[in-house]
Amino acid sequence: MQASAQAQPNIALIKYWGKRDVESNLPAADSLSVTLDTLWTRMSLEFDERLKQDTLDVNGSTAPSMLARVSHCLDLVVGNARAFARVQSSSNFPIGAGLASSASAFAALVVAADQAAGSHLETNALARLAGAASGSAARSLFGGFVELTAGDETIEVREIADSASWPLEVIVAVTAAGPKALGSTDAMIRSARTSPFYSSWLERQAADMEIARQAVQQKDFAKLAAVAEHNCLKMHSVMWGSRPPIVYWNQATIACMETVRALQADGHSVFFTIDAGPQLKAVCLPEDGDYVRAALEQTGGVIRVLQSGLGPGARLLEQV
Ligand code: DP6
């Protein structure tokens, strides 16, 4: 049977960085994110008894490097006695460059596979399956503000506020187009093994989560800004302290941070966060969106700027 689904990437404000268990891909700590709306990945898939193996096409080209992860994810959703699948994926934003493309891809994949196989799993079960493929993907099953709670054996994911209740904007400053040098899975493993800051990072995560949760409930922008920037810079400090060091930033990343600092000094409600890549994401109130976008567009080294509000979780599409 054939099915298509769409999911949007999410941007973590309190980051997932580290695994309790690498094999099952269980995160070592909780995280909190916002799901975007105008950036998307669409997945179309069809199980076909005549196929001799799974096939994957990403934005019109075969993508052998991603195929093993996609096949494993399909095995988890449908079972490994399944028919092989023809999978087609398309995204309207750069993939593999620290823009959370694996989050939207695996969230859309589990929704499409569930429908095509007729399993009809509930959303948290799908979030767990997406999370087994890529930890951050679990959060893209839900919209708005999303909290992921990491237990000893499983995760719980829930929407703590919807996209309409606090309509923030996210402006992504793309500062490098190519794929990142080190994937986040390997970078997390290296951080856990070698960074002297890793254990204190994990110890303080619950406290940051609590502040962020309160900030969302109270719609307190300054509180959210302070804890999100702190959490982001702390995560990068863990990476910088790893051996060999993991530095995802480039000159333009730092120039964008300076732009955000200047906007803050001028009284604009904006803060930054940066993931496992050189792109900077500025989060702001909607009335500041166009101004923040223009300032980032004028920042040296910025290749392109993407702007998005907050949106819904992964869902089925009638047709792609
Ligand atoms: C920095 O979800 O890509 O974006 O589970 O190994 O696939 P894997 O990692 P991934 O890591 C995301 C890391 C982050 C922070 C976050 O999204 O919470």
PDB file of C-alpha atoms in Angstrom, residues 10-312:
ATOM      1  CA  ASN A  10      12.069  21.245  15.038  1.00  0.00           C
ATOM      2  CA  ILE A  11      14.564  23.509  16.743  1.00  0.00           C
ATOM      3  CA  ALA A  12      15.617  22.531  20.264  1.00  0.00           C
ATOM      4  CA  LEU A  13      15.698  25.346  22.826  1.00  0.00           C
ATOM      5  CA  ILE A  14      16.865  22.920  25.514  1.00  0.00           C
ATOM      6  CA  LYS A  15      19.124  20.530  23.651  1.00  0.00           C
ATOM      7  CA  TYR A  16      19.427  16.793  23.341  1.00  0.00           C
ATOM      8  CA  TRP A  17      23.165  16.077  23.416  1.00  0.00           C
ATOM      9  CA  GLY A  18      24.157  12.616  24.602  1.00  0.00           C
ATOM     10  CA  LYS A  19      22.739   9.110  24.605  1.00  0.00           C
ATOM     11  CA  ARG A  20      21.809   6.864  27.511  1.00  0.00           C
ATOM     12  CA  ASP A  21      22.133   3.956  25.124  1.00  0.00           C
ATOM     13  CA  VAL A  22      23.671   4.148  21.670  1.00  0.00           C
ATOM     14  CA  GLU A  23      22.141   0.888  20.389  1.00  0.00           C
ATOM     15  CA  SER A  24      18.524   1.884  21.103  1.00  0.00           C
ATOM     16  CA  ASN A  25      19.316   5.589  20.584  1.00  0.00           C
ATOM     17  CA  LEU A  26      17.777   6.600  23.923  1.00  0.00           C
ATOM     18  CA  PRO A  27      18.620  10.202  24.845  1.00  0.00           C
ATOM     19  CA  ALA A  28      20.513  10.748  28.091  1.00  0.00           C
ATOM     20  CA  ALA A  29      18.396  13.754  29.104  1.00  0.00           C
ATOM     21  CA  ASP A  30      15.167  15.620  28.387  1.00  0.00           C
ATOM     22  CA  SER A  31      14.808  18.276  25.676  1.00  0.00           C
ATOM     23  CA  LEU A  32      12.355  20.972  24.598  1.00  0.00           C
ATOM     24  CA  SER A  33      11.795  22.218  21.070  1.00  0.00           C
ATOM     25  CA  VAL A  34       9.590  24.216  18.749  1.00  0.00           C
ATOM     26  CA  THR A  35       8.229  22.690  15.557  1.00  0.00           C
ATOM     27  CA  LEU A  36       8.442  24.887  12.443  1.00  0.00           C
ATOM     28  CA  ASP A  37       5.809  25.333   9.742  1.00  0.00           C
ATOM     29  CA  THR A  38       7.172  26.609   6.408  1.00  0.00           C
ATOM     30  CA  LEU A  39      10.147  24.214   6.160  1.00  0.00           C
ATOM     31  CA  TRP A  40       9.097  20.651   5.392  1.00  0.00           C
ATOM     32  CA  THR A  41      10.072  17.155   4.350  1.00  0.00           C
ATOM     33  CA  ARG A  42       7.600  14.990   2.450  1.00  0.00           C
ATOM     34  CA  MET A  43       7.941  11.213   2.344  1.00  0.00           C
ATOM     35  CA  SER A  44       6.091   8.960  -0.035  1.00  0.00           C
ATOM     36  CA  LEU A  45       6.395   5.225   0.262  1.00  0.00           C
ATOM     37  CA  GLU A  46       5.016   2.069  -1.201  1.00  0.00           C
ATOM     38  CA  PHE A  47       5.592  -1.502  -0.050  1.00  0.00           C
ATOM     39  CA  ASP A  48       5.946  -3.726  -3.118  1.00  0.00           C
ATOM     40  CA  GLU A  49       6.367  -7.533  -2.997  1.00  0.00           C
ATOM     41  CA  ARG A  50       8.161  -7.423  -6.359  1.00  0.00           C
ATOM     42  CA  LEU A  51      11.067  -5.295  -5.099  1.00  0.00           C
ATOM     43  CA  LYS A  52      14.343  -7.070  -4.282  1.00  0.00           C
ATOM     44  CA  GLN A  53      15.475  -4.343  -1.865  1.00  0.00           C
ATOM     45  CA  ASP A  54      14.396  -0.987  -0.453  1.00  0.00           C
ATOM     46  CA  THR A  55      15.045   2.020  -2.673  1.00  0.00           C
ATOM     47  CA  LEU A  56      15.443   5.629  -1.585  1.00  0.00           C
ATOM     48  CA  ASP A  57      15.268   8.754  -3.682  1.00  0.00           C
ATOM     49  CA  VAL A  58      15.979  12.131  -2.021  1.00  0.00           C
ATOM     50  CA  ASN A  59      15.058  15.290  -3.952  1.00  0.00           C
ATOM     51  CA  GLY A  60      15.160  13.358  -7.248  1.00  0.00           C
ATOM     52  CA  SER A  61      18.458  11.426  -6.767  1.00  0.00           C
ATOM     53  CA  THR A  62      19.166   8.024  -5.249  1.00  0.00           C
ATOM     54  CA  ALA A  63      20.599   8.364  -1.735  1.00  0.00           C
ATOM     55  CA  PRO A  64      22.493   5.153  -0.886  1.00  0.00           C
ATOM     56  CA  SER A  65      24.155   6.658   2.210  1.00  0.00           C
ATOM     57  CA  MET A  66      20.817   7.161   3.972  1.00  0.00           C
ATOM     58  CA  LEU A  67      19.247   3.882   2.846  1.00  0.00           C
ATOM     59  CA  ALA A  68      20.397   1.682   5.761  1.00  0.00           C
ATOM     60  CA  ARG A  69      18.880   4.047   8.361  1.00  0.00           C
ATOM     61  CA  VAL A  70      15.634   4.284   6.409  1.00  0.00           C
ATOM     62  CA  SER A  71      15.417   0.472   6.034  1.00  0.00           C
ATOM     63  CA  HIS A  72      16.094  -0.017   9.748  1.00  0.00           C
ATOM     64  CA  CYS A  73      13.397   2.520  10.614  1.00  0.00           C
ATOM     65  CA  LEU A  74      10.895   0.701   8.360  1.00  0.00           C
ATOM     66  CA  ASP A  75      11.807  -2.603  10.079  1.00  0.00           C
ATOM     67  CA  LEU A  76      11.038  -1.006  13.446  1.00  0.00           C
ATOM     68  CA  VAL A  77       7.644   0.311  12.307  1.00  0.00           C
ATOM     69  CA  VAL A  78       6.475  -2.645  10.233  1.00  0.00           C
ATOM     70  CA  GLY A  79       8.649  -5.609  11.316  1.00  0.00           C
ATOM     71  CA  ASN A  80      11.480  -7.152   9.319  1.00  0.00           C
ATOM     72  CA  ALA A  81       9.255  -9.702   7.566  1.00  0.00           C
ATOM     73  CA  ARG A  82       7.855  -6.768   5.555  1.00  0.00           C
ATOM     74  CA  ALA A  83       7.905  -6.306   1.775  1.00  0.00           C
ATOM     75  CA  PHE A  84      10.599  -3.976   0.460  1.00  0.00           C
ATOM     76  CA  ALA A  85       9.649  -0.353  -0.048  1.00  0.00           C
ATOM     77  CA  ARG A  86      10.119   2.349  -2.631  1.00  0.00           C
ATOM     78  CA  VAL A  87      10.723   5.569  -0.651  1.00  0.00           C
ATOM     79  CA  GLN A  88      10.782   9.079  -2.099  1.00  0.00           C
ATOM     80  CA  SER A  89      11.694  12.088  -0.012  1.00  0.00           C
ATOM     81  CA  SER A  90      11.733  15.787  -0.807  1.00  0.00           C
ATOM     82  CA  SER A  91      12.551  18.806   1.343  1.00  0.00           C
ATOM     83  CA  ASN A  92      12.253  22.518   0.682  1.00  0.00           C
ATOM     84  CA  PHE A  93      15.418  23.346   2.685  1.00  0.00           C
ATOM     85  CA  PRO A  94      19.093  22.196   2.651  1.00  0.00           C
ATOM     86  CA  ILE A  95      19.597  18.711   4.109  1.00  0.00           C
ATOM     87  CA  GLY A  96      22.512  17.429   6.202  1.00  0.00           C
ATOM     88  CA  ALA A  97      23.764  20.866   7.229  1.00  0.00           C
ATOM     89  CA  GLY A  98      22.563  21.214  10.807  1.00  0.00           C
ATOM     90  CA  LEU A  99      19.006  22.168   9.888  1.00  0.00           C
ATOM     91  CA  ALA A 100      17.355  19.146  11.494  1.00  0.00           C
ATOM     92  CA  SER A 101      16.537  17.452   8.190  1.00  0.00           C
ATOM     93  CA  SER A 102      16.791  14.006   9.800  1.00  0.00           C
ATOM     94  CA  ALA A 103      14.125  15.063  12.319  1.00  0.00           C
ATOM     95  CA  SER A 104      11.539  15.946   9.688  1.00  0.00           C
ATOM     96  CA  ALA A 105      12.570  13.013   7.466  1.00  0.00           C
ATOM     97  CA  PHE A 106      12.166  10.276  10.081  1.00  0.00           C
ATOM     98  CA  ALA A 107       9.023  11.840  11.568  1.00  0.00           C
ATOM     99  CA  ALA A 108       7.406  11.844   8.108  1.00  0.00           C
ATOM    100  CA  LEU A 109       8.754   8.348   7.380  1.00  0.00           C
ATOM    101  CA  VAL A 110       7.186   6.684  10.437  1.00  0.00           C
ATOM    102  CA  VAL A 111       3.801   8.334   9.761  1.00  0.00           C
ATOM    103  CA  ALA A 112       3.820   7.222   6.108  1.00  0.00           C
ATOM    104  CA  ALA A 113       5.044   3.682   6.974  1.00  0.00           C
ATOM    105  CA  ASP A 114       2.431   3.282   9.698  1.00  0.00           C
ATOM    106  CA  GLN A 115      -0.327   4.205   7.247  1.00  0.00           C
ATOM    107  CA  ALA A 116       1.031   2.108   4.373  1.00  0.00           C
ATOM    108  CA  ALA A 117       1.322  -0.938   6.657  1.00  0.00           C
ATOM    109  CA  GLY A 118      -2.084  -0.311   8.265  1.00  0.00           C
ATOM    110  CA  SER A 119      -0.584  -0.435  11.789  1.00  0.00           C
ATOM    111  CA  HIS A 120      -2.335   2.693  13.151  1.00  0.00           C
ATOM    112  CA  LEU A 121      -0.006   3.234  16.086  1.00  0.00           C
ATOM    113  CA  GLU A 122      -0.660   6.125  18.466  1.00  0.00           C
ATOM    114  CA  THR A 123       1.460   9.282  18.138  1.00  0.00           C
ATOM    115  CA  ASN A 124       3.763   8.575  21.086  1.00  0.00           C
ATOM    116  CA  ALA A 125       4.510   5.098  19.740  1.00  0.00           C
ATOM    117  CA  LEU A 126       5.414   6.675  16.391  1.00  0.00           C
ATOM    118  CA  ALA A 127       7.541   9.281  18.210  1.00  0.00           C
ATOM    119  CA  ARG A 128       9.492   6.465  19.903  1.00  0.00           C
ATOM    120  CA  LEU A 129      10.097   4.766  16.555  1.00  0.00           C
ATOM    121  CA  ALA A 130      11.212   8.028  14.930  1.00  0.00           C
ATOM    122  CA  GLY A 131      13.431   8.703  17.955  1.00  0.00           C
ATOM    123  CA  ALA A 132      15.103   5.317  17.564  1.00  0.00           C
ATOM    124  CA  ALA A 133      16.213   6.489  14.101  1.00  0.00           C
ATOM    125  CA  SER A 134      17.171  10.021  15.152  1.00  0.00           C
ATOM    126  CA  GLY A 135      16.575  11.352  18.666  1.00  0.00           C
ATOM    127  CA  SER A 136      15.344  14.783  17.612  1.00  0.00           C
ATOM    128  CA  ALA A 137      12.861  13.238  15.132  1.00  0.00           C
ATOM    129  CA  ALA A 138      10.640  12.101  18.009  1.00  0.00           C
ATOM    130  CA  ARG A 139       9.769  15.750  18.707  1.00  0.00           C
ATOM    131  CA  SER A 140       8.593  16.469  15.121  1.00  0.00           C
ATOM    132  CA  LEU A 141       5.610  14.150  15.623  1.00  0.00           C
ATOM    133  CA  PHE A 142       4.103  16.990  17.669  1.00  0.00           C
ATOM    134  CA  GLY A 143       3.518  20.656  16.913  1.00  0.00           C
ATOM    135  CA  GLY A 144       4.136  23.925  18.761  1.00  0.00           C
ATOM    136  CA  PHE A 145       6.264  23.590  21.923  1.00  0.00           C
ATOM    137  CA  VAL A 146       7.301  19.997  22.505  1.00  0.00           C
ATOM    138  CA  GLU A 147       8.844  18.331  25.527  1.00  0.00           C
ATOM    139  CA  LEU A 148      10.702  15.029  25.314  1.00  0.00           C
ATOM    140  CA  THR A 149      11.147  13.177  28.603  1.00  0.00           C
ATOM    141  CA  ALA A 150      13.892  10.557  28.542  1.00  0.00           C
ATOM    142  CA  GLY A 151      13.272   7.566  30.799  1.00  0.00           C
ATOM    143  CA  ASP A 152      15.583   4.631  31.510  1.00  0.00           C
ATOM    144  CA  GLU A 153      13.950   2.489  28.852  1.00  0.00           C
ATOM    145  CA  THR A 154      11.802   4.731  26.716  1.00  0.00           C
ATOM    146  CA  ILE A 155      10.808   8.304  25.962  1.00  0.00           C
ATOM    147  CA  GLU A 156       7.573  10.277  26.364  1.00  0.00           C
ATOM    148  CA  VAL A 157       6.884  13.173  24.034  1.00  0.00           C
ATOM    149  CA  ARG A 158       4.119  15.751  24.428  1.00  0.00           C
ATOM    150  CA  GLU A 159       3.028  19.132  23.187  1.00  0.00           C
ATOM    151  CA  ILE A 160       3.145  21.569  26.116  1.00  0.00           C
ATOM    152  CA  ALA A 161       1.693  24.539  24.184  1.00  0.00           C
ATOM    153  CA  ASP A 162       0.345  24.724  20.648  1.00  0.00           C
ATOM    154  CA  SER A 163       1.705  26.934  17.890  1.00  0.00           C
ATOM    155  CA  ALA A 164      -1.176  29.423  18.160  1.00  0.00           C
ATOM    156  CA  SER A 165      -0.859  29.922  21.921  1.00  0.00           C
ATOM    157  CA  TRP A 166       2.533  31.653  21.583  1.00  0.00           C
ATOM    158  CA  PRO A 167       3.305  32.314  17.902  1.00  0.00           C
ATOM    159  CA  LEU A 168       7.085  32.791  17.910  1.00  0.00           C
ATOM    160  CA  GLU A 169       9.102  33.114  14.709  1.00  0.00           C
ATOM    161  CA  VAL A 170      12.345  31.386  13.809  1.00  0.00           C
ATOM    162  CA  ILE A 171      14.801  32.942  11.355  1.00  0.00           C
ATOM    163  CA  VAL A 172      17.498  30.551  10.134  1.00  0.00           C
ATOM    164  CA  ALA A 173      20.730  32.145   8.915  1.00  0.00           C
ATOM    165  CA  VAL A 174      22.418  29.635   6.597  1.00  0.00           C
ATOM    166  CA  THR A 175      26.180  30.239   6.785  1.00  0.00           C
ATOM    167  CA  ALA A 176      27.463  27.133   4.930  1.00  0.00           C
ATOM    168  CA  ALA A 177      25.711  24.995   2.364  1.00  0.00           C
ATOM    169  CA  GLY A 178      27.568  21.664   2.419  1.00  0.00           C
ATOM    170  CA  PRO A 179      27.016  18.713   4.750  1.00  0.00           C
ATOM    171  CA  LYS A 180      28.682  18.927   8.158  1.00  0.00           C
ATOM    172  CA  ALA A 181      32.021  17.230   8.735  1.00  0.00           C
ATOM    173  CA  LEU A 182      30.920  15.140  11.722  1.00  0.00           C
ATOM    174  CA  GLY A 183      27.394  13.774  12.197  1.00  0.00           C
ATOM    175  CA  SER A 184      25.644  14.393  15.504  1.00  0.00           C
ATOM    176  CA  THR A 185      25.591  10.707  16.502  1.00  0.00           C
ATOM    177  CA  ASP A 186      29.402  10.435  16.325  1.00  0.00           C
ATOM    178  CA  ALA A 187      29.814  13.865  17.889  1.00  0.00           C
ATOM    179  CA  MET A 188      27.631  12.903  20.868  1.00  0.00           C
ATOM    180  CA  ILE A 189      29.546   9.676  21.404  1.00  0.00           C
ATOM    181  CA  ARG A 190      32.847  11.574  21.306  1.00  0.00           C
ATOM    182  CA  SER A 191      31.502  14.205  23.733  1.00  0.00           C
ATOM    183  CA  ALA A 192      30.380  11.546  26.214  1.00  0.00           C
ATOM    184  CA  ARG A 193      33.719   9.722  26.027  1.00  0.00           C
ATOM    185  CA  THR A 194      36.093  12.660  26.127  1.00  0.00           C
ATOM    186  CA  SER A 195      34.569  15.944  27.276  1.00  0.00           C
ATOM    187  CA  PRO A 196      35.298  16.826  30.918  1.00  0.00           C
ATOM    188  CA  PHE A 197      32.085  18.892  30.897  1.00  0.00           C
ATOM    189  CA  TYR A 198      29.737  16.126  29.769  1.00  0.00           C
ATOM    190  CA  SER A 199      28.597  14.918  33.196  1.00  0.00           C
ATOM    191  CA  SER A 200      27.883  18.431  34.493  1.00  0.00           C
ATOM    192  CA  TRP A 201      25.975  19.169  31.273  1.00  0.00           C
ATOM    193  CA  LEU A 202      23.664  16.222  31.996  1.00  0.00           C
ATOM    194  CA  GLU A 203      23.326  17.066  35.708  1.00  0.00           C
ATOM    195  CA  ARG A 204      22.039  20.565  34.957  1.00  0.00           C
ATOM    196  CA  GLN A 205      19.621  19.636  32.208  1.00  0.00           C
ATOM    197  CA  ALA A 206      16.577  19.115  34.472  1.00  0.00           C
ATOM    198  CA  ALA A 207      16.978  22.613  35.928  1.00  0.00           C
ATOM    199  CA  ASP A 208      17.138  24.210  32.470  1.00  0.00           C
ATOM    200  CA  MET A 209      14.076  22.209  31.397  1.00  0.00           C
ATOM    201  CA  GLU A 210      12.086  23.480  34.365  1.00  0.00           C
ATOM    202  CA  ILE A 211      12.936  27.137  33.622  1.00  0.00           C
ATOM    203  CA  ALA A 212      12.079  26.719  29.935  1.00  0.00           C
ATOM    204  CA  ARG A 213       8.794  24.964  30.727  1.00  0.00           C
ATOM    205  CA  GLN A 214       7.810  27.822  33.052  1.00  0.00           C
ATOM    206  CA  ALA A 215       8.844  30.422  30.465  1.00  0.00           C
ATOM    207  CA  VAL A 216       6.589  28.781  27.859  1.00  0.00           C
ATOM    208  CA  GLN A 217       3.673  28.552  30.282  1.00  0.00           C
ATOM    209  CA  GLN A 218       4.123  32.200  31.322  1.00  0.00           C
ATOM    210  CA  LYS A 219       4.981  33.353  27.765  1.00  0.00           C
ATOM    211  CA  ASP A 220       7.994  35.033  29.327  1.00  0.00           C
ATOM    212  CA  PHE A 221      10.253  35.765  26.342  1.00  0.00           C
ATOM    213  CA  ALA A 222      13.212  37.121  28.344  1.00  0.00           C
ATOM    214  CA  LYS A 223      13.233  34.026  30.552  1.00  0.00           C
ATOM    215  CA  LEU A 224      13.095  31.666  27.559  1.00  0.00           C
ATOM    216  CA  ALA A 225      15.807  33.666  25.777  1.00  0.00           C
ATOM    217  CA  ALA A 226      18.197  33.498  28.719  1.00  0.00           C
ATOM    218  CA  VAL A 227      17.835  29.778  29.368  1.00  0.00           C
ATOM    219  CA  ALA A 228      17.900  28.804  25.662  1.00  0.00           C
ATOM    220  CA  GLU A 229      21.105  30.754  24.909  1.00  0.00           C
ATOM    221  CA  HIS A 230      22.702  29.401  28.077  1.00  0.00           C
ATOM    222  CA  ASN A 231      21.744  25.828  27.194  1.00  0.00           C
ATOM    223  CA  CYS A 232      23.005  26.179  23.618  1.00  0.00           C
ATOM    224  CA  LEU A 233      26.363  27.665  24.603  1.00  0.00           C
ATOM    225  CA  LYS A 234      26.762  25.008  27.290  1.00  0.00           C
ATOM    226  CA  MET A 235      26.174  22.251  24.725  1.00  0.00           C
ATOM    227  CA  HIS A 236      28.815  23.765  22.436  1.00  0.00           C
ATOM    228  CA  SER A 237      31.207  24.049  25.396  1.00  0.00           C
ATOM    229  CA  VAL A 238      30.825  20.292  25.890  1.00  0.00           C
ATOM    230  CA  MET A 239      31.743  19.845  22.219  1.00  0.00           C
ATOM    231  CA  TRP A 240      34.679  22.280  22.349  1.00  0.00           C
ATOM    232  CA  GLY A 241      36.018  20.403  25.370  1.00  0.00           C
ATOM    233  CA  SER A 242      35.952  17.077  23.503  1.00  0.00           C
ATOM    234  CA  ARG A 243      39.049  15.411  22.083  1.00  0.00           C
ATOM    235  CA  PRO A 244      39.541  16.002  19.228  1.00  0.00           C
ATOM    236  CA  PRO A 245      37.436  19.167  19.649  1.00  0.00           C
ATOM    237  CA  ILE A 246      34.134  19.506  17.822  1.00  0.00           C
ATOM    238  CA  VAL A 247      33.653  23.037  16.514  1.00  0.00           C
ATOM    239  CA  TYR A 248      30.697  23.485  14.185  1.00  0.00           C
ATOM    240  CA  TRP A 249      30.797  27.292  14.006  1.00  0.00           C
ATOM    241  CA  ASN A 250      32.370  29.407  11.294  1.00  0.00           C
ATOM    242  CA  GLN A 251      33.085  33.138  11.152  1.00  0.00           C
ATOM    243  CA  ALA A 252      29.590  33.915   9.923  1.00  0.00           C
ATOM    244  CA  THR A 253      28.052  31.986  12.839  1.00  0.00           C
ATOM    245  CA  ILE A 254      29.840  34.336  15.224  1.00  0.00           C
ATOM    246  CA  ALA A 255      28.950  37.377  13.105  1.00  0.00           C
ATOM    247  CA  CYS A 256      25.284  36.295  13.384  1.00  0.00           C
ATOM    248  CA  MET A 257      25.616  36.021  17.167  1.00  0.00           C
ATOM    249  CA  GLU A 258      26.924  39.579  17.192  1.00  0.00           C
ATOM    250  CA  THR A 259      23.967  40.689  15.069  1.00  0.00           C
ATOM    251  CA  VAL A 260      21.579  39.133  17.594  1.00  0.00           C
ATOM    252  CA  ARG A 261      23.436  40.817  20.472  1.00  0.00           C
ATOM    253  CA  ALA A 262      23.114  44.195  18.694  1.00  0.00           C
ATOM    254  CA  LEU A 263      19.379  43.622  18.112  1.00  0.00           C
ATOM    255  CA  GLN A 264      18.948  42.757  21.785  1.00  0.00           C
ATOM    256  CA  ALA A 265      20.802  45.928  22.780  1.00  0.00           C
ATOM    257  CA  ASP A 266      18.331  47.878  20.609  1.00  0.00           C
ATOM    258  CA  GLY A 267      15.438  46.355  22.535  1.00  0.00           C
ATOM    259  CA  HIS A 268      14.298  43.672  20.070  1.00  0.00           C
ATOM    260  CA  SER A 269      12.905  40.444  21.477  1.00  0.00           C
ATOM    261  CA  VAL A 270      15.230  37.914  19.908  1.00  0.00           C
ATOM    262  CA  PHE A 271      17.647  35.171  20.972  1.00  0.00           C
ATOM    263  CA  PHE A 272      19.833  32.665  19.142  1.00  0.00           C
ATOM    264  CA  THR A 273      20.384  28.958  19.212  1.00  0.00           C
ATOM    265  CA  ILE A 274      22.836  26.821  17.209  1.00  0.00           C
ATOM    266  CA  ASP A 275      22.758  23.048  16.633  1.00  0.00           C
ATOM    267  CA  ALA A 276      25.293  20.580  15.251  1.00  0.00           C
ATOM    268  CA  GLY A 277      26.191  22.803  12.338  1.00  0.00           C
ATOM    269  CA  PRO A 278      27.193  26.393  11.522  1.00  0.00           C
ATOM    270  CA  GLN A 279      23.687  27.768  10.964  1.00  0.00           C
ATOM    271  CA  LEU A 280      22.292  30.193  13.522  1.00  0.00           C
ATOM    272  CA  LYS A 281      18.618  30.135  14.396  1.00  0.00           C
ATOM    273  CA  ALA A 282      17.193  33.370  15.773  1.00  0.00           C
ATOM    274  CA  VAL A 283      13.945  33.034  17.701  1.00  0.00           C
ATOM    275  CA  CYS A 284      11.857  36.179  18.030  1.00  0.00           C
ATOM    276  CA  LEU A 285       8.415  37.635  18.581  1.00  0.00           C
ATOM    277  CA  PRO A 286       6.426  37.932  15.308  1.00  0.00           C
ATOM    278  CA  GLU A 287       6.555  41.749  15.327  1.00  0.00           C
ATOM    279  CA  ASP A 288      10.371  41.562  15.250  1.00  0.00           C
ATOM    280  CA  GLY A 289      10.502  38.882  12.518  1.00  0.00           C
ATOM    281  CA  ASP A 290      11.057  41.005   9.421  1.00  0.00           C
ATOM    282  CA  TYR A 291      13.570  43.253  11.198  1.00  0.00           C
ATOM    283  CA  VAL A 292      15.585  40.297  12.510  1.00  0.00           C
ATOM    284  CA  ARG A 293      15.485  38.693   9.063  1.00  0.00           C
ATOM    285  CA  ALA A 294      16.805  41.868   7.401  1.00  0.00           C
ATOM    286  CA  ALA A 295      19.602  42.213   9.977  1.00  0.00           C
ATOM    287  CA  LEU A 296      20.719  38.605   9.464  1.00  0.00           C
ATOM    288  CA  GLU A 297      20.537  38.961   5.666  1.00  0.00           C
ATOM    289  CA  GLN A 298      22.957  41.880   5.930  1.00  0.00           C
ATOM    290  CA  THR A 299      25.380  39.981   8.165  1.00  0.00           C
ATOM    291  CA  GLY A 300      28.678  39.067   6.454  1.00  0.00           C
ATOM    292  CA  GLY A 301      28.942  35.443   5.328  1.00  0.00           C
ATOM    293  CA  VAL A 302      25.223  34.679   5.460  1.00  0.00           C
ATOM    294  CA  ILE A 303      24.288  32.762   2.304  1.00  0.00           C
ATOM    295  CA  ARG A 304      20.569  32.619   2.749  1.00  0.00           C
ATOM    296  CA  VAL A 305      17.897  33.291   5.349  1.00  0.00           C
ATOM    297  CA  LEU A 306      14.796  31.137   5.985  1.00  0.00           C
ATOM    298  CA  GLN A 307      11.870  32.356   8.040  1.00  0.00           C
ATOM    299  CA  SER A 308       9.178  30.284   9.704  1.00  0.00           C
ATOM    300  CA  GLY A 309       6.469  30.439  12.293  1.00  0.00           C
ATOM    301  CA  LEU A 310       5.593  27.489  14.503  1.00  0.00           C
ATOM    302  CA  GLY A 311       3.548  24.690  13.014  1.00  0.00           C
ATOM    303  CA  PRO A 312       1.875  21.330  13.535  1.00  0.00           C
TER     304      PRO A 312
END
